Structures are given as C-alpha cells and as structure tokens.
Amino acid sequence: MMLRPSEMFIKLPCRRISQTYAVKTSRTKLVAAPTSRQYIICRLFSNTSASDDRFMYKQPPSRLGICHPSLTSYLSATGNNITNDAKEVESSTLIILTNINERKLLLGKKLRGFGTGKYNGFGGRLEREETPAHCAKRELMEEANLSIDLDEFVIGSVGTLNFTFQDREHIEMLVHLFHINVHFRNATHNTCKGTIIDPDAIRACDEMIPEWFDWWEIPLHQMFADDSIWLTYYLSSLDARRDKRSHASLPKMNGWFHFAPGGDGNNQILHYFLDT
Ligand SMILES: Nc1[nH]c(=O)nc2c1ncn2[C@H]1C[C@H](O)[C@@H](COP(=O)(O)OP(=O)(O)OP(=O)(O)O)O1
C-alpha cells in the first residue's frame, strides 16, 4: 500500500458506518471516516512531529511528502545511493538557539543567498579546514553577534540533515545541527542548563535579521518545508523532557529530505525519513 504524505491508512472492522470517530493518544492521532459497510479508513499520523498540533503555522501535509519508515525505503524511493561518490556534498551548519525556560527560539530572516526571504536558524557553509563546531560558532557571531564558547557547540551537536533535490541530482547538502540553549541576563529564575547572554547584544547583519519567536508560533509557513517536520519534532521533544539540566538528554536526530523540482521557490518535499 502506498503511503500518503505524512500519514498511513489502516483498515479497521466496523459495524456502524454512519459515525466519524476520532481517537487521540499521546503519540498518534487517529481519524476515522466511514467508507464502506465493513471498514472504516483510519488516518494514523505515525510521526510525532506530524501529530503535534500546537504549532500554528505548520506547512500543509501536501508539501511534506511521503514519510518513510526506514532509510532503506527512503533511499530506494529517491534513487539516492549513500555510496554515490559522484555527488558533490556541500557541508554547512545550522543552529537551533533556544531559551527553554521561556519556550523561545531565535530565528533570522534571510536577506540574501540561499533561502532569501525565509526565516531560518543561523549557520552557513564550512570554510576550509574548519570543523562544523568552529563553523557554527563563527556563523553565530557573524549573523547574530553572539559569542558562545566552542565547548557549547561540541556538546550541543545534535545530528544532521541531508537534503537532495529531484532537479539537481549531483548535489547533496549535509547540514550539521547544533543546539545552544541560553538564559537572558536578569532572568529571575533559570531551571535548565544554558549560557547566559545579554539579549540586547543580538544584532542584525547584512544577511540576517534575528527575531525571537514563541515555540508554538514559529513562522513555519515562511520557512523551509522540512522545518515543519524536524524542528517541530525537536522542540516537542525538548518540551517533553523533564531533566532539562542535562546536555546528555538533548534530543538527537538525523533527517533525510528529498525536494521536488523548483528548489527553494517551490519548497516542496517528495520523500523524507526522520531517524530519532
Ligand atoms: N532545507 C533547509 N532547511 C533548513 O532548516 N535549513 C537549511 C535548508 N537548506 C539549507 N539550510 C541552511 C543550512 C545553512 O545554515 C544555510 C545555507 O547555507 P549556505 O551556505 O548554502 O547559504 P549562505 O548563503 O547562508 O552561505 P554563507 O555565506 O556561508 O553563510 O541554510
């Protein structure tokens, strides 16, 4: 059976067909619609990110493509081969900068380059001889004027995102993800680990305008489509964690996303796999 975008259909036996049922658990959302005398079709959101309704501006499922249950399934559907040496890999970094106490996320509105006009985390391409942690530290300084110790990036390495494109077969983007949690100087109470910063020190540059958002109100409709999948998963996981003092408990994840032709402008995913 073909999986539809972000959802799986299962058949359940049902005696009465005139009702619509809705069952919601902590991990899944089940919506049943009557279609035949014997069965109802249930829409089961299998991915925790897809089932978190708290995010106000999530991209519609039609933009998010097919959710694969395994990397093998994803790779065979996209025709990507992990050992394809012919692909040119562009490595970059991306920083998830939070204030967990206040459930805030710092994003930047991109003024030029890849993703112009969109909101995104801070980061950019690795320069020669640079490690991902060094690159993330440098980019956060350049794009938001925030100086954070290198150690925080080493500890805050939380995974990777892999992007491929239907109309640019030779290119693969590998994004190293970092999570930095901060406290605002003068905050009255801090219940979780983080670096103290002065929020007034944050500055725009010619490339990005930084802006704080409440977690559930991040402008996902003005972001790359994949953010509606992995970023919502990540923030939901953070929200669910009891022990927020420990870096060891940071969520980890690796995501694979295959984009439809039209790239950045079209902003539509065909296939994805999120390993959490
Ligand atoms: N689909 C996507 N979803 C996402 O959330 N971030 C993405 C993304 N595709 C790229 N990025 C991030 C990774 C990186 O931080 C930035 C793009 O880096 P690039 O180096 O390609 O662009 P820039 O023009 O910003 O380069 P620099 O001049 O090196 O800063 O956007």
PDB file of C-alpha atoms and ligand atoms in Angstrom:
ATOM      1  CA  MET A   1       0.000   0.000   0.000  1.00  0.00           C
ATOM      2  CA  MET A   2       1.308   3.438  -0.930  1.00  0.00           C
ATOM      3  CA  LEU A   3       1.870   5.818   1.969  1.00  0.00           C
ATOM      4  CA  ARG A   4       0.293   9.233   1.535  1.00  0.00           C
ATOM      5  CA  PRO A   5       2.079  12.382   2.742  1.00  0.00           C
ATOM      6  CA  SER A   6       2.856  12.096   6.432  1.00  0.00           C
ATOM      7  CA  GLU A   7       0.139   9.582   7.017  1.00  0.00           C
ATOM      8  CA  MET A   8      -0.639   5.896   6.878  1.00  0.00           C
ATOM      9  CA  PHE A   9      -4.002   4.413   6.188  1.00  0.00           C
ATOM     10  CA  ILE A  10      -5.175   1.336   8.039  1.00  0.00           C
ATOM     11  CA  LYS A  11      -8.436  -0.524   7.773  1.00  0.00           C
ATOM     12  CA  LEU A  12     -10.454  -1.301  10.857  1.00  0.00           C
ATOM     13  CA  PRO A  13     -13.519  -3.533  11.022  1.00  0.00           C
ATOM     14  CA  CYS A  14     -16.563  -1.507  11.970  1.00  0.00           C
ATOM     15  CA  ARG A  15     -20.198  -2.422  12.478  1.00  0.00           C
ATOM     16  CA  ARG A  16     -21.674   1.027  12.160  1.00  0.00           C
ATOM     17  CA  ILE A  17     -20.615   3.223   9.309  1.00  0.00           C
ATOM     18  CA  SER A  18     -22.612   6.346   9.923  1.00  0.00           C
ATOM     19  CA  GLN A  19     -20.284   7.849  12.520  1.00  0.00           C
ATOM     20  CA  THR A  20     -16.931   9.571  12.353  1.00  0.00           C
ATOM     21  CA  TYR A  21     -14.565   8.530  15.101  1.00  0.00           C
ATOM     22  CA  ALA A  22     -11.577  10.427  16.447  1.00  0.00           C
ATOM     23  CA  VAL A  23      -9.155   8.872  18.896  1.00  0.00           C
ATOM     24  CA  LYS A  24      -6.098  10.701  20.053  1.00  0.00           C
ATOM     25  CA  THR A  25      -3.223   9.284  22.090  1.00  0.00           C
ATOM     26  CA  SER A  26      -0.015  10.969  23.187  1.00  0.00           C
ATOM     27  CA  ARG A  27       1.877   9.692  20.144  1.00  0.00           C
ATOM     28  CA  THR A  28      -0.732   9.260  17.457  1.00  0.00           C
ATOM     29  CA  LYS A  29      -3.808  10.810  16.083  1.00  0.00           C
ATOM     30  CA  LEU A  30      -6.445   8.553  14.688  1.00  0.00           C
ATOM     31  CA  VAL A  31      -9.130   9.942  12.469  1.00  0.00           C
ATOM     32  CA  ALA A  32     -11.698   7.588  11.064  1.00  0.00           C
ATOM     33  CA  ALA A  33     -14.005   8.265   8.174  1.00  0.00           C
ATOM     34  CA  PRO A  34     -16.710   5.829   7.069  1.00  0.00           C
ATOM     35  CA  THR A  35     -16.210   4.498   3.548  1.00  0.00           C
ATOM     36  CA  SER A  36     -17.744   1.040   3.318  1.00  0.00           C
ATOM     37  CA  ARG A  37     -20.075  -1.296   5.176  1.00  0.00           C
ATOM     38  CA  GLN A  38     -17.281  -3.387   6.644  1.00  0.00           C
ATOM     39  CA  TYR A  39     -14.449  -0.989   7.112  1.00  0.00           C
ATOM     40  CA  ILE A  40     -13.605   2.482   8.105  1.00  0.00           C
ATOM     41  CA  ILE A  41     -10.377   4.044   6.926  1.00  0.00           C
ATOM     42  CA  CYS A  42      -8.272   5.476   9.713  1.00  0.00           C
ATOM     43  CA  ARG A  43      -5.691   8.127   9.184  1.00  0.00           C
ATOM     44  CA  LEU A  44      -2.832   7.346  11.506  1.00  0.00           C
ATOM     45  CA  PHE A  45      -0.211  10.045  11.905  1.00  0.00           C
ATOM     46  CA  SER A  46       2.798   7.881  12.524  1.00  0.00           C
ATOM     47  CA  ASN A  47       5.316  10.643  13.087  1.00  0.00           C
ATOM     48  CA  THR A  48       5.302  12.515  16.380  1.00  0.00           C
ATOM     49  CA  SER A  49       6.156  15.751  14.586  1.00  0.00           C
ATOM     50  CA  ALA A  50       3.191  15.418  12.287  1.00  0.00           C
ATOM     51  CA  SER A  51       0.850  14.859  15.194  1.00  0.00           C
ATOM     52  CA  ASP A  52       1.834  17.904  17.246  1.00  0.00           C
ATOM     53  CA  ASP A  53      -0.989  20.345  16.685  1.00  0.00           C
ATOM     54  CA  ARG A  54       0.474  23.038  18.886  1.00  0.00           C
ATOM     55  CA  PHE A  55       2.482  24.582  16.050  1.00  0.00           C
ATOM     56  CA  MET A  56       0.283  27.239  14.500  1.00  0.00           C
ATOM     57  CA  TYR A  57       1.924  27.725  11.117  1.00  0.00           C
ATOM     58  CA  LYS A  58       2.930  24.258  10.002  1.00  0.00           C
ATOM     59  CA  GLN A  59       3.180  23.611   6.276  1.00  0.00           C
ATOM     60  CA  PRO A  60       0.254  21.569   4.937  1.00  0.00           C
ATOM     61  CA  PRO A  61       0.868  17.788   4.615  1.00  0.00           C
ATOM     62  CA  SER A  62       0.722  18.141   0.802  1.00  0.00           C
ATOM     63  CA  ARG A  63       4.078  19.975   0.952  1.00  0.00           C
ATOM     64  CA  LEU A  64       5.717  17.448   3.255  1.00  0.00           C
ATOM     65  CA  GLY A  65       5.832  14.381   1.002  1.00  0.00           C
ATOM     66  CA  ILE A  66       5.937  10.739   1.913  1.00  0.00           C
ATOM     67  CA  CYS A  67       7.209   9.714   5.331  1.00  0.00           C
ATOM     68  CA  HIS A  68       9.356   6.581   5.055  1.00  0.00           C
ATOM     69  CA  PRO A  69       9.640   4.012   7.826  1.00  0.00           C
ATOM     70  CA  SER A  70      13.341   3.338   7.169  1.00  0.00           C
ATOM     71  CA  LEU A  71      16.381   4.809   5.466  1.00  0.00           C
ATOM     72  CA  THR A  72      16.440   1.884   3.040  1.00  0.00           C
ATOM     73  CA  SER A  73      12.904   2.626   1.958  1.00  0.00           C
ATOM     74  CA  TYR A  74      13.703   6.354   1.608  1.00  0.00           C
ATOM     75  CA  LEU A  75      16.851   5.695  -0.423  1.00  0.00           C
ATOM     76  CA  SER A  76      15.181   3.304  -2.790  1.00  0.00           C
ATOM     77  CA  ALA A  77      12.257   5.696  -3.365  1.00  0.00           C
ATOM     78  CA  THR A  78      14.525   8.658  -4.089  1.00  0.00           C
ATOM     79  CA  GLY A  79      17.081   6.746  -6.140  1.00  0.00           C
ATOM     80  CA  ASN A  80      19.754   8.100  -3.833  1.00  0.00           C
ATOM     81  CA  ASN A  81      22.659   5.896  -3.051  1.00  0.00           C
ATOM     82  CA  ILE A  82      24.625   6.574   0.096  1.00  0.00           C
ATOM     83  CA  THR A  83      27.847   5.487  -1.588  1.00  0.00           C
ATOM     84  CA  ASN A  84      27.312   7.624  -4.675  1.00  0.00           C
ATOM     85  CA  ASP A  85      30.732   9.270  -4.948  1.00  0.00           C
ATOM     86  CA  ALA A  86      29.632  11.315  -7.934  1.00  0.00           C
ATOM     87  CA  LYS A  87      27.565  13.566  -5.689  1.00  0.00           C
ATOM     88  CA  GLU A  88      29.037  16.860  -4.687  1.00  0.00           C
ATOM     89  CA  VAL A  89      28.463  17.268  -0.929  1.00  0.00           C
ATOM     90  CA  GLU A  90      28.003  20.820   0.343  1.00  0.00           C
ATOM     91  CA  SER A  91      28.541  20.882   4.106  1.00  0.00           C
ATOM     92  CA  SER A  92      27.067  23.566   6.301  1.00  0.00           C
ATOM     93  CA  THR A  93      25.869  24.172   9.848  1.00  0.00           C
ATOM     94  CA  LEU A  94      22.569  25.184  11.413  1.00  0.00           C
ATOM     95  CA  ILE A  95      21.985  26.329  14.979  1.00  0.00           C
ATOM     96  CA  ILE A  96      18.815  25.792  16.983  1.00  0.00           C
ATOM     97  CA  LEU A  97      19.109  28.588  19.530  1.00  0.00           C
ATOM     98  CA  THR A  98      16.570  28.331  22.344  1.00  0.00           C
ATOM     99  CA  ASN A  99      15.621  29.788  25.649  1.00  0.00           C
ATOM    100  CA  ILE A 100      13.945  26.698  27.082  1.00  0.00           C
ATOM    101  CA  ASN A 101      12.694  28.477  30.194  1.00  0.00           C
ATOM    102  CA  GLU A 102      10.682  30.877  28.132  1.00  0.00           C
ATOM    103  CA  ARG A 103       9.963  28.469  25.263  1.00  0.00           C
ATOM    104  CA  LYS A 104      11.579  30.864  22.783  1.00  0.00           C
ATOM    105  CA  LEU A 105      13.523  30.209  19.584  1.00  0.00           C
ATOM    106  CA  LEU A 106      15.834  32.680  17.841  1.00  0.00           C
ATOM    107  CA  LEU A 107      15.471  32.715  14.058  1.00  0.00           C
ATOM    108  CA  GLY A 108      16.827  35.045  11.416  1.00  0.00           C
ATOM    109  CA  LYS A 109      15.083  36.454   8.364  1.00  0.00           C
ATOM    110  CA  LYS A 110      17.385  35.803   5.439  1.00  0.00           C
ATOM    111  CA  LEU A 111      18.154  38.900   3.385  1.00  0.00           C
ATOM    112  CA  ARG A 112      20.357  37.289   0.732  1.00  0.00           C
ATOM    113  CA  GLY A 113      21.768  33.980  -0.509  1.00  0.00           C
ATOM    114  CA  PHE A 114      20.071  30.600  -0.330  1.00  0.00           C
ATOM    115  CA  GLY A 115      16.555  30.904   1.165  1.00  0.00           C
ATOM    116  CA  THR A 116      16.239  34.690   0.805  1.00  0.00           C
ATOM    117  CA  GLY A 117      13.025  35.954   2.447  1.00  0.00           C
ATOM    118  CA  LYS A 118      12.662  32.873   4.655  1.00  0.00           C
ATOM    119  CA  TYR A 119      13.193  32.540   8.386  1.00  0.00           C
ATOM    120  CA  ASN A 120      15.866  30.059   9.359  1.00  0.00           C
ATOM    121  CA  GLY A 121      18.319  29.164  12.080  1.00  0.00           C
ATOM    122  CA  PHE A 122      21.818  30.680  11.929  1.00  0.00           C
ATOM    123  CA  GLY A 123      24.625  28.934  10.103  1.00  0.00           C
ATOM    124  CA  GLY A 124      26.369  28.638   6.785  1.00  0.00           C
ATOM    125  CA  ARG A 125      28.921  26.801   4.737  1.00  0.00           C
ATOM    126  CA  LEU A 126      32.040  25.270   6.237  1.00  0.00           C
ATOM    127  CA  GLU A 127      35.176  27.121   5.311  1.00  0.00           C
ATOM    128  CA  ARG A 128      38.444  25.398   4.513  1.00  0.00           C
ATOM    129  CA  GLU A 129      39.911  23.328   7.390  1.00  0.00           C
ATOM    130  CA  GLU A 130      37.034  24.347   9.643  1.00  0.00           C
ATOM    131  CA  THR A 131      35.246  21.810  11.856  1.00  0.00           C
ATOM    132  CA  PRO A 132      31.422  22.004  12.000  1.00  0.00           C
ATOM    133  CA  ALA A 133      31.614  23.296  15.606  1.00  0.00           C
ATOM    134  CA  HIS A 134      34.062  26.067  14.619  1.00  0.00           C
ATOM    135  CA  CYS A 135      31.859  26.998  11.665  1.00  0.00           C
ATOM    136  CA  ALA A 136      28.722  27.168  13.840  1.00  0.00           C
ATOM    137  CA  LYS A 137      30.482  29.375  16.381  1.00  0.00           C
ATOM    138  CA  ARG A 138      31.768  31.717  13.660  1.00  0.00           C
ATOM    139  CA  GLU A 139      28.409  31.927  11.873  1.00  0.00           C
ATOM    140  CA  LEU A 140      26.514  32.722  15.085  1.00  0.00           C
ATOM    141  CA  MET A 141      28.928  35.555  15.744  1.00  0.00           C
ATOM    142  CA  GLU A 142      28.727  36.883  12.178  1.00  0.00           C
ATOM    143  CA  GLU A 143      24.959  36.576  11.805  1.00  0.00           C
ATOM    144  CA  ALA A 144      23.663  37.404  15.309  1.00  0.00           C
ATOM    145  CA  ASN A 145      26.647  38.936  17.124  1.00  0.00           C
ATOM    146  CA  LEU A 146      26.518  36.187  19.752  1.00  0.00           C
ATOM    147  CA  SER A 147      29.746  34.857  21.194  1.00  0.00           C
ATOM    148  CA  ILE A 148      29.311  31.351  22.619  1.00  0.00           C
ATOM    149  CA  ASP A 149      32.130  29.078  23.849  1.00  0.00           C
ATOM    150  CA  LEU A 150      33.277  26.429  21.403  1.00  0.00           C
ATOM    151  CA  ASP A 151      32.644  23.746  24.061  1.00  0.00           C
ATOM    152  CA  GLU A 152      28.930  24.511  23.931  1.00  0.00           C
ATOM    153  CA  PHE A 153      28.902  23.619  20.244  1.00  0.00           C
ATOM    154  CA  VAL A 154      30.869  20.439  20.826  1.00  0.00           C
ATOM    155  CA  ILE A 155      28.357  19.337  23.480  1.00  0.00           C
ATOM    156  CA  GLY A 156      25.399  20.701  21.514  1.00  0.00           C
ATOM    157  CA  SER A 157      25.946  18.697  18.333  1.00  0.00           C
ATOM    158  CA  VAL A 158      22.551  17.022  17.945  1.00  0.00           C
ATOM    159  CA  GLY A 159      22.515  15.476  14.488  1.00  0.00           C
ATOM    160  CA  THR A 160      22.492  16.051  10.759  1.00  0.00           C
ATOM    161  CA  LEU A 161      20.080  16.908   7.967  1.00  0.00           C
ATOM    162  CA  ASN A 162      20.623  15.575   4.475  1.00  0.00           C
ATOM    163  CA  PHE A 163      18.978  17.348   1.542  1.00  0.00           C
ATOM    164  CA  THR A 164      18.766  16.123  -2.042  1.00  0.00           C
ATOM    165  CA  PHE A 165      16.903  17.610  -4.967  1.00  0.00           C
ATOM    166  CA  GLN A 166      14.937  15.940  -7.751  1.00  0.00           C
ATOM    167  CA  ASP A 167      16.183  18.505 -10.287  1.00  0.00           C
ATOM    168  CA  ARG A 168      19.799  18.743  -9.054  1.00  0.00           C
ATOM    169  CA  GLU A 169      20.898  15.125  -8.897  1.00  0.00           C
ATOM    170  CA  HIS A 170      24.594  15.831  -8.487  1.00  0.00           C
ATOM    171  CA  ILE A 171      24.177  17.892  -5.297  1.00  0.00           C
ATOM    172  CA  GLU A 172      23.698  16.767  -1.719  1.00  0.00           C
ATOM    173  CA  MET A 173      23.538  19.178   1.218  1.00  0.00           C
ATOM    174  CA  LEU A 174      24.787  17.931   4.562  1.00  0.00           C
ATOM    175  CA  VAL A 175      23.812  20.187   7.450  1.00  0.00           C
ATOM    176  CA  HIS A 176      25.386  19.724  10.892  1.00  0.00           C
ATOM    177  CA  LEU A 177      22.838  20.638  13.544  1.00  0.00           C
ATOM    178  CA  PHE A 178      23.699  22.297  16.841  1.00  0.00           C
ATOM    179  CA  HIS A 179      21.516  23.152  19.777  1.00  0.00           C
ATOM    180  CA  ILE A 180      22.521  26.060  22.025  1.00  0.00           C
ATOM    181  CA  ASN A 181      20.332  26.930  24.983  1.00  0.00           C
ATOM    182  CA  VAL A 182      20.652  30.387  26.521  1.00  0.00           C
ATOM    183  CA  HIS A 183      19.375  32.320  29.524  1.00  0.00           C
ATOM    184  CA  PHE A 184      18.739  36.007  29.446  1.00  0.00           C
ATOM    185  CA  ARG A 185      20.841  38.046  31.830  1.00  0.00           C
ATOM    186  CA  ASN A 186      18.485  39.424  34.515  1.00  0.00           C
ATOM    187  CA  ALA A 187      16.111  36.450  34.202  1.00  0.00           C
ATOM    188  CA  THR A 188      14.616  35.845  37.634  1.00  0.00           C
ATOM    189  CA  HIS A 189      14.760  32.057  37.522  1.00  0.00           C
ATOM    190  CA  ASN A 190      16.512  29.543  35.328  1.00  0.00           C
ATOM    191  CA  THR A 191      15.605  25.915  35.672  1.00  0.00           C
ATOM    192  CA  CYS A 192      17.759  24.461  32.926  1.00  0.00           C
ATOM    193  CA  LYS A 193      21.348  24.485  31.726  1.00  0.00           C
ATOM    194  CA  GLY A 194      22.428  27.196  29.334  1.00  0.00           C
ATOM    195  CA  THR A 195      24.780  30.033  28.537  1.00  0.00           C
ATOM    196  CA  ILE A 196      23.908  33.433  29.929  1.00  0.00           C
ATOM    197  CA  ILE A 197      23.578  36.076  27.233  1.00  0.00           C
ATOM    198  CA  ASP A 198      22.548  39.690  27.052  1.00  0.00           C
ATOM    199  CA  PRO A 199      19.601  39.686  24.610  1.00  0.00           C
ATOM    200  CA  ASP A 200      20.381  43.285  23.704  1.00  0.00           C
ATOM    201  CA  ALA A 201      23.742  42.162  22.316  1.00  0.00           C
ATOM    202  CA  ILE A 202      21.997  40.361  19.454  1.00  0.00           C
ATOM    203  CA  ARG A 203      22.430  42.351  16.242  1.00  0.00           C
ATOM    204  CA  ALA A 204      21.270  42.046  12.645  1.00  0.00           C
ATOM    205  CA  CYS A 205      23.837  41.840   9.865  1.00  0.00           C
ATOM    206  CA  ASP A 206      23.532  42.385   6.116  1.00  0.00           C
ATOM    207  CA  GLU A 207      22.489  38.737   5.748  1.00  0.00           C
ATOM    208  CA  MET A 208      20.058  38.037   8.610  1.00  0.00           C
ATOM    209  CA  ILE A 209      17.627  39.903  10.873  1.00  0.00           C
ATOM    210  CA  PRO A 210      17.337  37.994  14.181  1.00  0.00           C
ATOM    211  CA  GLU A 211      13.950  37.667  15.847  1.00  0.00           C
ATOM    212  CA  TRP A 212      12.661  35.699  18.860  1.00  0.00           C
ATOM    213  CA  PHE A 213       9.569  33.527  18.455  1.00  0.00           C
ATOM    214  CA  ASP A 214       7.416  31.599  20.887  1.00  0.00           C
ATOM    215  CA  TRP A 215       7.909  27.901  20.108  1.00  0.00           C
ATOM    216  CA  TRP A 216       4.353  27.258  19.070  1.00  0.00           C
ATOM    217  CA  GLU A 217       4.244  30.362  16.880  1.00  0.00           C
ATOM    218  CA  ILE A 218       7.364  29.890  14.790  1.00  0.00           C
ATOM    219  CA  PRO A 219       6.652  31.034  11.196  1.00  0.00           C
ATOM    220  CA  LEU A 220       6.816  27.569   9.631  1.00  0.00           C
ATOM    221  CA  HIS A 221       4.806  28.804   6.637  1.00  0.00           C
ATOM    222  CA  GLN A 222       7.741  31.138   5.883  1.00  0.00           C
ATOM    223  CA  MET A 223      10.448  28.528   6.420  1.00  0.00           C
ATOM    224  CA  PHE A 224      11.872  25.569   4.503  1.00  0.00           C
ATOM    225  CA  ALA A 225       9.199  22.842   4.363  1.00  0.00           C
ATOM    226  CA  ASP A 226      11.426  20.333   6.205  1.00  0.00           C
ATOM    227  CA  ASP A 227      11.372  22.546   9.323  1.00  0.00           C
ATOM    228  CA  SER A 228       7.704  21.594   9.793  1.00  0.00           C
ATOM    229  CA  ILE A 229       8.951  18.030  10.293  1.00  0.00           C
ATOM    230  CA  TRP A 230      12.263  18.004  12.128  1.00  0.00           C
ATOM    231  CA  LEU A 231      12.138  21.309  14.009  1.00  0.00           C
ATOM    232  CA  THR A 232       8.662  20.631  15.368  1.00  0.00           C
ATOM    233  CA  TYR A 233       9.820  17.155  16.392  1.00  0.00           C
ATOM    234  CA  TYR A 234      12.872  18.627  18.115  1.00  0.00           C
ATOM    235  CA  LEU A 235      11.013  21.343  20.037  1.00  0.00           C
ATOM    236  CA  SER A 236       8.247  18.936  21.042  1.00  0.00           C
ATOM    237  CA  SER A 237      10.896  16.549  22.369  1.00  0.00           C
ATOM    238  CA  LEU A 238      12.566  19.326  24.332  1.00  0.00           C
ATOM    239  CA  ASP A 239       9.229  20.352  25.742  1.00  0.00           C
ATOM    240  CA  ALA A 240       8.575  16.793  26.860  1.00  0.00           C
ATOM    241  CA  ARG A 241      11.913  16.355  28.645  1.00  0.00           C
ATOM    242  CA  ARG A 242      11.815  16.519  32.388  1.00  0.00           C
ATOM    243  CA  ASP A 243      15.536  16.738  33.048  1.00  0.00           C
ATOM    244  CA  LYS A 244      16.410  19.855  31.071  1.00  0.00           C
ATOM    245  CA  ARG A 245      19.576  20.422  33.094  1.00  0.00           C
ATOM    246  CA  SER A 246      21.484  17.680  31.363  1.00  0.00           C
ATOM    247  CA  HIS A 247      23.018  18.037  27.937  1.00  0.00           C
ATOM    248  CA  ALA A 248      23.065  14.243  27.793  1.00  0.00           C
ATOM    249  CA  SER A 249      19.312  14.373  27.467  1.00  0.00           C
ATOM    250  CA  LEU A 250      19.266  16.587  24.378  1.00  0.00           C
ATOM    251  CA  PRO A 251      17.180  15.011  21.631  1.00  0.00           C
ATOM    252  CA  LYS A 252      19.269  13.592  18.776  1.00  0.00           C
ATOM    253  CA  MET A 253      18.098  13.207  15.233  1.00  0.00           C
ATOM    254  CA  ASN A 254      19.155  12.622  11.648  1.00  0.00           C
ATOM    255  CA  GLY A 255      16.849  13.636   8.837  1.00  0.00           C
ATOM    256  CA  TRP A 256      16.798  12.942   5.096  1.00  0.00           C
ATOM    257  CA  PHE A 257      14.698  15.128   2.796  1.00  0.00           C
ATOM    258  CA  HIS A 258      14.256  14.906  -0.964  1.00  0.00           C
ATOM    259  CA  PHE A 259      12.886  18.087  -2.555  1.00  0.00           C
ATOM    260  CA  ALA A 260      10.600  18.411  -5.577  1.00  0.00           C
ATOM    261  CA  PRO A 261      11.838  20.336  -8.640  1.00  0.00           C
ATOM    262  CA  GLY A 262      11.774  24.109  -8.288  1.00  0.00           C
ATOM    263  CA  GLY A 263      14.030  24.152  -5.251  1.00  0.00           C
ATOM    264  CA  ASP A 264      13.789  26.881  -2.724  1.00  0.00           C
ATOM    265  CA  GLY A 265      10.915  28.679  -4.522  1.00  0.00           C
ATOM    266  CA  ASN A 266       8.706  25.597  -4.767  1.00  0.00           C
ATOM    267  CA  ASN A 267       9.638  24.428  -1.249  1.00  0.00           C
ATOM    268  CA  GLN A 268       8.000  21.035  -1.510  1.00  0.00           C
ATOM    269  CA  ILE A 269       9.295  17.741  -0.161  1.00  0.00           C
ATOM    270  CA  LEU A 270       8.702  14.495  -2.050  1.00  0.00           C
ATOM    271  CA  HIS A 271      10.145  11.995   0.429  1.00  0.00           C
ATOM    272  CA  TYR A 272      11.613  12.075   3.899  1.00  0.00           C
ATOM    273  CA  PHE A 273      12.917   9.897   6.697  1.00  0.00           C
ATOM    274  CA  LEU A 274      13.500  11.113  10.243  1.00  0.00           C
ATOM    275  CA  ASP A 275      15.673   8.916  12.448  1.00  0.00           C
ATOM    276  CA  THR A 276      15.076   9.915  16.076  1.00  0.00           C
TER     277      THR A 276
HETATM  278  N1  LIG B   1      16.068  22.877   3.698  1.00  0.00           N
HETATM  279  C1  LIG B   1      16.696  23.539   4.664  1.00  0.00           C
HETATM  280  N2  LIG B   1      16.140  23.636   5.894  1.00  0.00           N
HETATM  281  C2  LIG B   1      16.740  24.308   6.912  1.00  0.00           C
HETATM  282  O1  LIG B   1      16.171  24.371   8.004  1.00  0.00           O
HETATM  283  N3  LIG B   1      17.941  24.900   6.756  1.00  0.00           N
HETATM  284  C3  LIG B   1      18.515  24.817   5.579  1.00  0.00           C
HETATM  285  C4  LIG B   1      17.948  24.140   4.481  1.00  0.00           C
HETATM  286  N4  LIG B   1      18.808  24.247   3.427  1.00  0.00           N
HETATM  287  C5  LIG B   1      19.849  24.963   3.871  1.00  0.00           C
HETATM  288  N5  LIG B   1      19.685  25.307   5.155  1.00  0.00           N
HETATM  289  C6  LIG B   1      20.579  26.086   5.987  1.00  0.00           C
HETATM  290  C7  LIG B   1      21.917  25.482   6.184  1.00  0.00           C
HETATM  291  C8  LIG B   1      22.773  26.725   6.323  1.00  0.00           C
HETATM  292  O2  LIG B   1      22.700  27.215   7.644  1.00  0.00           O
HETATM  293  C9  LIG B   1      22.105  27.725   5.403  1.00  0.00           C
HETATM  294  C10 LIG B   1      22.570  27.722   3.997  1.00  0.00           C
HETATM  295  O3  LIG B   1      23.887  27.824   3.973  1.00  0.00           O
HETATM  296  P1  LIG B   1      24.567  28.285   2.634  1.00  0.00           P
HETATM  297  O4  LIG B   1      25.976  28.234   2.932  1.00  0.00           O
HETATM  298  O5  LIG B   1      24.143  27.457   1.488  1.00  0.00           O
HETATM  299  O6  LIG B   1      23.995  29.722   2.383  1.00  0.00           O
HETATM  300  P2  LIG B   1      24.579  31.060   2.809  1.00  0.00           P
HETATM  301  O7  LIG B   1      24.321  31.951   1.630  1.00  0.00           O
HETATM  302  O8  LIG B   1      23.947  31.460   4.096  1.00  0.00           O
HETATM  303  O9  LIG B   1      26.128  30.803   2.990  1.00  0.00           O
HETATM  304  P3  LIG B   1      27.200  31.556   3.865  1.00  0.00           P
HETATM  305  O10 LIG B   1      27.573  32.725   3.029  1.00  0.00           O
HETATM  306  O11 LIG B   1      28.253  30.530   4.055  1.00  0.00           O
HETATM  307  O12 LIG B   1      26.577  31.986   5.184  1.00  0.00           O
HETATM  308  O13 LIG B   1      20.761  27.337   5.336  1.00  0.00           O
END
